[in-house]
PDB file of C-alpha atoms in Angstrom:
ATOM      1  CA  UNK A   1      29.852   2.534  12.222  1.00 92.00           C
ATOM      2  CA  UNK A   2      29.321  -0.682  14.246  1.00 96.00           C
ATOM      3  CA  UNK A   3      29.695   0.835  17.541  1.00 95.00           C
ATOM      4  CA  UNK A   4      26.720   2.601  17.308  1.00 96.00           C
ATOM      5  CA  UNK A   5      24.627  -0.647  17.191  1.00 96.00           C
ATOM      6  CA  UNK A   6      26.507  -2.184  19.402  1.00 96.00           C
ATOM      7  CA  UNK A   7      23.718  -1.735  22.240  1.00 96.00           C
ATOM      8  CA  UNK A   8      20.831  -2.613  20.324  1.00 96.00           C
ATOM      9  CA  UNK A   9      22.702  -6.037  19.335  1.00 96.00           C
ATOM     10  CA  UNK A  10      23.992  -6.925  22.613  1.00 95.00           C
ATOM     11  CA  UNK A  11      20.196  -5.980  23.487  1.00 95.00           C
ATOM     12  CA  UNK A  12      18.926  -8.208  21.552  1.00 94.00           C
ATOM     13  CA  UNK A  13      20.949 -10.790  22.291  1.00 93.00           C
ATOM     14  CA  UNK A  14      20.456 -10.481  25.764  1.00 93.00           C
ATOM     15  CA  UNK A  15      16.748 -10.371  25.924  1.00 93.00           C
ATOM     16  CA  UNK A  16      16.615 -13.734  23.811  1.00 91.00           C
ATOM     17  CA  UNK A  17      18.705 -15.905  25.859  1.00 88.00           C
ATOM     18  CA  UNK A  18      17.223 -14.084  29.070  1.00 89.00           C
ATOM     19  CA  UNK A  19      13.633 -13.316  28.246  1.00 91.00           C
ATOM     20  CA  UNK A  20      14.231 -10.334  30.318  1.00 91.00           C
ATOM     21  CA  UNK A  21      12.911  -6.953  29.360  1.00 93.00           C
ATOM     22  CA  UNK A  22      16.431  -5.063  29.486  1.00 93.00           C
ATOM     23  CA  UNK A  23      15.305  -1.265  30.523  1.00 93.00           C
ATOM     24  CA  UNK A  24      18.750  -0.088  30.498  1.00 95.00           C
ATOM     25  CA  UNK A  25      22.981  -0.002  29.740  1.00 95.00           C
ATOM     26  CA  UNK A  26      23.658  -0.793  33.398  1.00 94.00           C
ATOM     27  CA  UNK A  27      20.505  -3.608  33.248  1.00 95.00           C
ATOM     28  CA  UNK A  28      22.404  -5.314  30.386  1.00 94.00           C
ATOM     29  CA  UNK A  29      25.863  -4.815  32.156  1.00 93.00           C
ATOM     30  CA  UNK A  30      23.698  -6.663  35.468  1.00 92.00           C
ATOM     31  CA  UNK A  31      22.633  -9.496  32.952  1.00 91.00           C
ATOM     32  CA  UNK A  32      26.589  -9.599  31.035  1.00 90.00           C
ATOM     33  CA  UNK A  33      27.651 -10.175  34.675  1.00 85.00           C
ATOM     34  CA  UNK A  34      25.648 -12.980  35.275  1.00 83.00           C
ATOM     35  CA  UNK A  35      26.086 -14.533  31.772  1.00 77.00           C
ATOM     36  CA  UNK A  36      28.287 -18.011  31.701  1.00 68.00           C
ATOM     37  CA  UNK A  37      29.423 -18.583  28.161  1.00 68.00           C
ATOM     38  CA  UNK A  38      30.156 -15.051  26.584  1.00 66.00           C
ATOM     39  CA  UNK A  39      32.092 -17.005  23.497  1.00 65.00           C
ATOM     40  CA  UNK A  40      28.695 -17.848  22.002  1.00 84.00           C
ATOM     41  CA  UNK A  41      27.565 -14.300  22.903  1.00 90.00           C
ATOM     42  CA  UNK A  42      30.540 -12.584  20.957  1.00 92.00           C
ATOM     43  CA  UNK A  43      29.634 -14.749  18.109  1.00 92.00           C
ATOM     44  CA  UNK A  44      26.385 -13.945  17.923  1.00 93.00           C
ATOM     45  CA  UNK A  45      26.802 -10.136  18.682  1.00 95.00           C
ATOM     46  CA  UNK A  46      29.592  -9.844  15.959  1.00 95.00           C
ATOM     47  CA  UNK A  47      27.188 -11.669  13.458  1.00 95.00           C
ATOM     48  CA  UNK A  48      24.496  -9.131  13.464  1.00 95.00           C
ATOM     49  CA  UNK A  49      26.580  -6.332  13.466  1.00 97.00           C
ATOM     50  CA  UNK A  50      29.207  -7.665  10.603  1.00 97.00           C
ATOM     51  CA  UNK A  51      32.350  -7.539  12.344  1.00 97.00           C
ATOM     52  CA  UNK A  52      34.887 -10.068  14.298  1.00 96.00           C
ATOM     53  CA  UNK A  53      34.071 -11.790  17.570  1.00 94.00           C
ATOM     54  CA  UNK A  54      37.170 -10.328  18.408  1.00 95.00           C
ATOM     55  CA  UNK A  55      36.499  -6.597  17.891  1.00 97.00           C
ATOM     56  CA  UNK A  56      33.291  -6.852  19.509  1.00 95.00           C
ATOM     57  CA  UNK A  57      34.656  -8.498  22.725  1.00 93.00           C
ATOM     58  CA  UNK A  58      37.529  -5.444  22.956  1.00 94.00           C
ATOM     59  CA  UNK A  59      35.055  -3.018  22.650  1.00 96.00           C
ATOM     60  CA  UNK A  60      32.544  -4.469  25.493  1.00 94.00           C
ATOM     61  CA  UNK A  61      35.555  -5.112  27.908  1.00 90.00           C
ATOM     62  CA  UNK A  62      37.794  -1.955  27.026  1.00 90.00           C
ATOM     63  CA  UNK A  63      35.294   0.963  26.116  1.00 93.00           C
ATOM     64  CA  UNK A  64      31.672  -0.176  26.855  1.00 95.00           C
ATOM     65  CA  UNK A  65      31.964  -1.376  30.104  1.00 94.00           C
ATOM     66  CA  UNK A  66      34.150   1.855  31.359  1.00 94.00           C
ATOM     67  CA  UNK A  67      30.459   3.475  31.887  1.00 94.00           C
ATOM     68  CA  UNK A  68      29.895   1.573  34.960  1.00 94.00           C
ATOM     69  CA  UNK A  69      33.038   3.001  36.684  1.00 95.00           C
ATOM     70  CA  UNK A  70      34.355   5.949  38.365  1.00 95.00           C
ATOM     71  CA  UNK A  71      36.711   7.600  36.085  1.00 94.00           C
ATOM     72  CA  UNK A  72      40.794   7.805  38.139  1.00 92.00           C
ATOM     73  CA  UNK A  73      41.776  10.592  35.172  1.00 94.00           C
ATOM     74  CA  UNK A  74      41.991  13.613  38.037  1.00 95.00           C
ATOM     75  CA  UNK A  75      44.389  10.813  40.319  1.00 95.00           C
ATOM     76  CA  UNK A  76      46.630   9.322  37.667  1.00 95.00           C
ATOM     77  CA  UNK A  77      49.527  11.637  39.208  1.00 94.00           C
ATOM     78  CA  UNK A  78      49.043   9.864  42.433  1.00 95.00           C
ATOM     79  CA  UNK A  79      49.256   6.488  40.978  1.00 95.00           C
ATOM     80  CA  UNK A  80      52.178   7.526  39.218  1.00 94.00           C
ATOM     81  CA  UNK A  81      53.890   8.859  42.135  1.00 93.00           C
ATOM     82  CA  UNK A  82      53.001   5.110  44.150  1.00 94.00           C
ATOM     83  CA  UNK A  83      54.169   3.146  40.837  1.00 93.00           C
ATOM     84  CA  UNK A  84      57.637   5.724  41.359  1.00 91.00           C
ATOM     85  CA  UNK A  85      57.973   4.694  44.911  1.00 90.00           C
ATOM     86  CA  UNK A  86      57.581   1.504  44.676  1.00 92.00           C
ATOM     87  CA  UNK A  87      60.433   1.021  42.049  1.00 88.00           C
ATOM     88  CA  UNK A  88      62.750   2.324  44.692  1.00 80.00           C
ATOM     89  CA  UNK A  89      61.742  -0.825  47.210  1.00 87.00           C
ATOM     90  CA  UNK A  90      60.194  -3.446  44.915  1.00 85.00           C
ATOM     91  CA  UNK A  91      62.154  -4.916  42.155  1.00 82.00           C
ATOM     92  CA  UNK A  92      59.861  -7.327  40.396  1.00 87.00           C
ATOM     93  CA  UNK A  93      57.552  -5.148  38.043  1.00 87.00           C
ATOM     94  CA  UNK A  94      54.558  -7.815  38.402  1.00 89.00           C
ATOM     95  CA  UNK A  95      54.819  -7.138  42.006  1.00 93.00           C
ATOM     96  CA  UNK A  96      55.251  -3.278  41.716  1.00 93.00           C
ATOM     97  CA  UNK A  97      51.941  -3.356  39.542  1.00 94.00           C
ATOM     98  CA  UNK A  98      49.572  -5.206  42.144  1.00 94.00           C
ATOM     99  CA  UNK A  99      50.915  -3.551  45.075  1.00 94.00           C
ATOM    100  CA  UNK A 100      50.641  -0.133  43.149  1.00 95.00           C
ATOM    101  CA  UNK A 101      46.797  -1.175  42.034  1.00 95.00           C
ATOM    102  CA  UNK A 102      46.480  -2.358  46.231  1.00 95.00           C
ATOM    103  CA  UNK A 103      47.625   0.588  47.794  1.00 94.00           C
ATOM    104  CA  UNK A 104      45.742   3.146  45.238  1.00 95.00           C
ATOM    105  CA  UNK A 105      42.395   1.294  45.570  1.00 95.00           C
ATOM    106  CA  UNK A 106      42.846   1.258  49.045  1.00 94.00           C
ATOM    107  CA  UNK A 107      43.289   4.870  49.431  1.00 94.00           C
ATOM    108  CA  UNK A 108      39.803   5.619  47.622  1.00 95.00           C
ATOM    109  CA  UNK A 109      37.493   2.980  49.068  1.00 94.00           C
ATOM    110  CA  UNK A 110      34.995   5.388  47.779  1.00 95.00           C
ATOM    111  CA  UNK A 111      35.664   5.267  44.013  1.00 95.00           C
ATOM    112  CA  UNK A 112      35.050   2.365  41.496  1.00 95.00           C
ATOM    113  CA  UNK A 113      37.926   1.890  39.530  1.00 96.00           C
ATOM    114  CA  UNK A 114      38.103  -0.356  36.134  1.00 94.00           C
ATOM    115  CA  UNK A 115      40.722  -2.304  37.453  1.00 93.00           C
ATOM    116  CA  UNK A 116      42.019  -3.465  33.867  1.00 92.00           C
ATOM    117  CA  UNK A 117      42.745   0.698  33.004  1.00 94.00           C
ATOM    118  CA  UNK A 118      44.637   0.659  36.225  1.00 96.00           C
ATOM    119  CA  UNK A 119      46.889  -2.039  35.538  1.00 95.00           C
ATOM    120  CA  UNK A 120      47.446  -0.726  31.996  1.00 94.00           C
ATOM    121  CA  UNK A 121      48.534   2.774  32.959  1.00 96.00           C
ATOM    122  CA  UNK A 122      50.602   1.085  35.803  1.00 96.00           C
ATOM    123  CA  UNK A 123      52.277  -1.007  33.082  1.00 94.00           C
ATOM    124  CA  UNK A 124      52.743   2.101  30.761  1.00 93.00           C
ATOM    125  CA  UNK A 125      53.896   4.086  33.484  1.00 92.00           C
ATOM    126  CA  UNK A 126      56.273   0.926  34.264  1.00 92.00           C
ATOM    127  CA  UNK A 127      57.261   0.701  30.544  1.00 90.00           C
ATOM    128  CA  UNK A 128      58.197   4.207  30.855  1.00 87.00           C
ATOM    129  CA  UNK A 129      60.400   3.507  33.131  1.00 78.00           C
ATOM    130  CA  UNK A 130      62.176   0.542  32.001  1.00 74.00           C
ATOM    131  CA  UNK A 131      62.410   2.539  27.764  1.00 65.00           C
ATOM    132  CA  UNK A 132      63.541   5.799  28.874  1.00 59.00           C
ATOM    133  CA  UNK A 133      66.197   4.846  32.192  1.00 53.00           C
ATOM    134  CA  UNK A 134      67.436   1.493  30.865  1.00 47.00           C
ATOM    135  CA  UNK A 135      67.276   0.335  34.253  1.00 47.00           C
ATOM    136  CA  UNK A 136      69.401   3.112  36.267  1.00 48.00           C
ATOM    137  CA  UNK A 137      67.236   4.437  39.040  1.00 49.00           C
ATOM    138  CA  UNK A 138      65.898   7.965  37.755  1.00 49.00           C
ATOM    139  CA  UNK A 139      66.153  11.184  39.749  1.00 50.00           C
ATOM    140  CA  UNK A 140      62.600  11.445  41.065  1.00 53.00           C
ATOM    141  CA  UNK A 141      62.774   7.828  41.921  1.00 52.00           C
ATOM    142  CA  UNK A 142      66.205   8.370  43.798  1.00 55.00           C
ATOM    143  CA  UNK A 143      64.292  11.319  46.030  1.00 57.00           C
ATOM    144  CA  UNK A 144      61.171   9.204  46.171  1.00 54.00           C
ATOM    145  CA  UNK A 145      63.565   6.296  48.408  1.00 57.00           C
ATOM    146  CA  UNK A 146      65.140   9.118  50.418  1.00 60.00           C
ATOM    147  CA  UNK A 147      61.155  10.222  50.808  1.00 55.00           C
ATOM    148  CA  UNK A 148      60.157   6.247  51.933  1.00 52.00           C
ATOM    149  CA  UNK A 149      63.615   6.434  54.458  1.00 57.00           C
ATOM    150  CA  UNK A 150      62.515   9.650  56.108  1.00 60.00           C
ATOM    151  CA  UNK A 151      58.702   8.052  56.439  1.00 49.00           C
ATOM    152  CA  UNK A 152      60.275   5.059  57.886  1.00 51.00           C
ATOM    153  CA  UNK A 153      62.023   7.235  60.443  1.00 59.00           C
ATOM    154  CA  UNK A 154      59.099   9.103  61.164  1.00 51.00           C
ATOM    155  CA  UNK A 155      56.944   6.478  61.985  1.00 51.00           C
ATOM    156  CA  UNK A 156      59.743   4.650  64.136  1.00 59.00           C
ATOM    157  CA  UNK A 157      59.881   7.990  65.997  1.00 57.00           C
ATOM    158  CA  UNK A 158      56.752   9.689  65.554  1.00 48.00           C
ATOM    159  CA  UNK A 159      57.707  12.269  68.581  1.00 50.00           C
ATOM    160  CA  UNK A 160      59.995  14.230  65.751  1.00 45.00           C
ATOM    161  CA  UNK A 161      58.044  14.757  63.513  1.00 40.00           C
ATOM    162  CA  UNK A 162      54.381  15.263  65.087  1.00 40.00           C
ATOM    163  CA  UNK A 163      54.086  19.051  66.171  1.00 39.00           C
ATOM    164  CA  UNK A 164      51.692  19.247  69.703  1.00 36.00           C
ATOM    165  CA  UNK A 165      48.394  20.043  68.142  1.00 37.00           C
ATOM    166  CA  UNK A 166      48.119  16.876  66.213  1.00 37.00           C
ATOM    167  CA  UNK A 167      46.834  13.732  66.799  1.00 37.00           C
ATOM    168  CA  UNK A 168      48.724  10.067  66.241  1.00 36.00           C
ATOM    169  CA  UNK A 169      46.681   9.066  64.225  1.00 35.00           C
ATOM    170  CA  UNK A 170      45.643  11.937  61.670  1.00 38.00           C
ATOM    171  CA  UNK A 171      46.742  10.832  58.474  1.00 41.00           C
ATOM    172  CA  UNK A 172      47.665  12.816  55.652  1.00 42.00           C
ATOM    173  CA  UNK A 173      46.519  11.306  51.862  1.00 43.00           C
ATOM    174  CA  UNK A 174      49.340  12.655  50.139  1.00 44.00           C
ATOM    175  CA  UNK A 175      52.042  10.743  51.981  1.00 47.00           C
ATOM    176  CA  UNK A 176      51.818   7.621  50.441  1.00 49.00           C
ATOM    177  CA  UNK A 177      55.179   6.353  51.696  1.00 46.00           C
ATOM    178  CA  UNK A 178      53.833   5.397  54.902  1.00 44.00           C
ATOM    179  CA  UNK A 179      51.076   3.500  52.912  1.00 45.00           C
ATOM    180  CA  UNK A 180      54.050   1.670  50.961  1.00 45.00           C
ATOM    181  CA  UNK A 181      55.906   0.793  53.890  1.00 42.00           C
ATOM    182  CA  UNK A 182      52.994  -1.466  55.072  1.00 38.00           C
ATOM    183  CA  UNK A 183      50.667  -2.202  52.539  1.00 40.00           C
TER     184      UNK A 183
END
């Protein structure tokens, strides 16, 4: 199978045009980085290993490069659960997917998330959505707005809902409404 020369070729290719002495996956994804005209290096690449430009550049960008980032497998109900409030406020689904990708990469600063897996489970999760309700708001997104109208409330009166012991401004990761309302 091609895949499984796939590094050595990209190696190769790499350390000609370079003349650097790649020592590693993550050096070559340093040099890919840096690289101007990746059309000739698809077309090289694909050469050597006997297969499209095409398939060679889907591979790099949608399964080879996914080593270099933090995996968002153990969040994708979170991300759901933004996508879900959002349709409730937001009615442009373009929209609804950056602000979704915005406010869930803002909530883990920590993490390095391949941003092009993010926007296509926000678009399956949108194309969900749109196949199975026809448009009519769903159930869970229906309790989601009364969710983002009792955050609103909250935060315009944050003396009912704060007991004595906490602080203003502890803030609690699983209410994402209140990261909605101004993000």
């Amino acid at each position: 199978m091609w895949k499984l020369h796939f590094n050595g070729a990209l190696k190769q290719y790499l350390s000609q045009t370079t003349k650097a002495a790649i020592t590693s996956d993550a050096h070559m994804y340093e040099l890919m980085s840096t690289q101007r005209k990746s059309r000739g290096i698809w077309l090289q690449v694909s050469e050597q290993l006997n297969v499209t430009q095409q398939q060679v550049h889907d591979y790099f960008h949608n399964t080879w490069i996914k080593q270099f980032f933090d995996s968002f497998d153990e969040h994708k109900a979170e991300l759901k659960s933004i996508v879900q409030s959002l349709l409730g406020q937001v009615h442009d689904r373009s929209l609804i997917s950056q602000r979704a990708i915005d406010l869930f990469v803002n909530l883990h600063l920590k993490e390095n998330f391949h941003v092009k897996s993010l926007q296509q489970f926000v678009h399956h999760e949108l194309q969900k959505y749109k196949d199975g309700f026809k448009g009519k708001p769903a159930v869970h997104v229906e309790k989601k707005k009364i969710e983002v109208r009792e955050a609103e409330k909250s935060l315009q009166n944050p003396s009912l809902t704060q007991s004595s012991s906490q602080e203003p401004s502890e803030a609690k990761s699983s209410d994402i409404s209140k990261y909605i309302l101004f993000g």
